[in-house]
Amino acid sequence: MTSSGSDRRLHVALLPSAGMGHLTPFLRLAASLLNHGCQVTLITTHPIVSKAETTLISTFLATFPQVKELQFHVQPLGPSDANSTDPFFLQWEAIRRSIHLLSPLLSSLSPPPSALVADVSLISAVIPITTSLKLPHYILFTSSARMFSLFAYYPTVLSASSDASSPSGDSIAVPGGIPIPKSSIPPLLLKPGSLFASIFTEDGKKLKSLDGILINTFESLEPETLNAFKGGKVVDGLPNVYPLGLVPCDFEKRAGNTPLKWLEDQPTRSVVYVSFGSRFAVSREQIKEIGKGLMSSGSPFIWVVKDKKVDKDDGDSLDKILGDELVEKIKNKGLVVKEWVDQEQILGHKAVGGFVSHCGWNSVVEAAWHGVPLLAWPQFGDQKVNAHVIESSGLGLWPKSWGWAGEVVVKGEEVGARIEELMGSESLKLQAAHIREEARKAVVDGSCKDAMKQLLEMWKNDS
Ligand code: UDP
Ligand code: G50
């Protein structure tokens, strides 16, 4: 899509897909592009799955009234249209199936954009549109570079396997990287016919048609993997990978449920923060054990309990979820919250010294940004691959025997012992502080800043 006039501002269109883990880095990218003087169009897909996404989009648009919002109204899926019950995956699929509605939206933009940055989950649906509009197509990969290396290499692995839907052997040796054990790859990839497996394998084959890959990561977290991409080792002919370091912004700040006053009264680095992200409900049995573990750990805590996958669905009250006995015991030891908290402000608070996390990639990046060591407790999807990054960078501990969600119920005693280890480790503290410093250097005047500069240059040359 070309336009006349060389002095016009760079215009970039952004198309995130469903889920806070996808929306958040897109909006951070938008804020960064605005900072660089770009014009930004945000394509929002409707209906929006969660309340958290609706709130974030409206605060973002209120903060940046210069951003043009284009609403993309997605057609509902039929009852047998997709093999999944996950509302976020179903929305990804609904967007893919409604993609013909995207073309007129993009064509309506004036001036025409220089590039579209679209969600990773929409790759093969979007390619025909960007090709016909001659619009450069970039993706924002919303997980680790290590996960991206698996995504890129997976089609090669499957083509070499006797069973075309499952890799052979016990691990996947992505060239230039540390092998990924089969037990760490997203379980849905090994489930024949799952919606996630079909999107992942179909899209993985198309990466060479893209113009570039944006990843929210830092060199200090994933030096080997980023080097492997630089050296073209992972897969021949992949487009450039841009490690961007998309860190929390002011527009994300939320008053309300975040216990900042309580944190003020806690000793420095004493508090452990426990959260499993925005789209995962921990089982009742495991919740009880986490409660016991937190009490036996001896650390004050902020514990976010999520009872439902989607925040619009009404769940039980905290008293009901935890049970009267646990509520009574916990009272003076820490805080339990059921609503959305401002994780950025918690991780950035000096009283917080550790984070028990499901290893959603945004949470890992935020912990690295603030130098908070992690106790990695991956539950599903890409989270074990991300946990490998945590372990190999020295940002945290990962008790591998805890398995995926639902495989075992980890006993309170063990949870407590690992939290004690996390909170007591001087070496983790030092390494996390080092990663924080390196991340800040990369964003302020290092590799992340350079990657953004290169990207903007590229787009300017394309327009
Ligand atoms: N988050 C938050 N408050 C909450 C729950 C989540 O601010 O109560 C934010 C968190 O900081 C992160 C995002 O939501 O930016 C969750 O993304 P992540 O990739 O960590 O996990 P997902 O929710 O996608 O599994
Ligand atoms: C969500 C999820 C499981 C899972 C992932 C999720 C990712 C992220 C990267 O986002 O792996 C990704 C790669 C390819 C793709 C979509 C998303 O098609 O529940 O593994």
XYZ file of C-alpha atoms and ligand atoms in Angstrom, residues 19-22 24 28 142 252 273 275-280 304 306 339-344 347 357-364 366 380 383, ligand 1:
60
model
C -6.809 -12.254 25.691
C -4.962 -9.810 27.945
C -1.691 -11.616 27.233
C -2.084 -10.581 23.583
C -1.301 -5.784 26.566
C 2.479 -1.099 24.765
C 3.242 -12.708 22.379
C -2.242 0.597 32.284
C 3.107 -12.199 45.191
C -0.812 -14.955 40.544
C -1.669 -17.319 37.704
C -2.503 -14.642 35.158
C -5.703 -13.500 33.541
C -7.187 -16.655 32.027
C -6.624 -19.612 34.255
C -4.727 -13.388 43.545
C -9.030 -16.699 40.114
C -10.425 -9.059 41.509
C -8.005 -7.666 38.947
C -4.914 -6.121 40.561
C -2.352 -3.779 39.047
C 0.470 -6.307 38.759
C 2.904 -3.699 37.512
C 6.022 -6.029 41.118
C 3.802 -17.313 38.628
C 2.191 -19.491 35.959
C 4.882 -18.138 33.568
C 2.585 -16.313 31.168
C 5.153 -14.445 29.098
C 3.990 -10.948 30.054
C 4.348 -11.832 33.721
C 7.885 -13.113 33.111
C 7.340 -7.765 34.012
C -0.656 -24.953 30.404
C 4.355 -21.797 30.011
N -2.530 -8.982 35.114
C -2.758 -7.955 36.002
N -3.573 -8.172 37.053
C -4.168 -9.380 37.293
C -3.905 -10.445 36.382
C -3.073 -10.208 35.313
O -2.253 -6.824 35.822
O -4.899 -9.488 38.272
C -1.712 -8.696 33.900
C -0.259 -9.091 34.018
O 0.491 -8.036 34.564
C 0.105 -9.394 32.563
C -1.191 -9.907 31.961
O -2.232 -9.452 32.806
O 0.481 -8.217 31.899
C -1.276 -11.418 31.902
O -0.508 -11.892 30.872
P 0.422 -13.163 31.009
O 1.105 -13.322 29.708
O 1.293 -13.059 32.200
O -0.566 -14.365 31.285
P -2.013 -14.793 30.672
O -3.017 -14.058 31.466
O -2.018 -14.446 29.227
O -2.046 -16.261 30.932
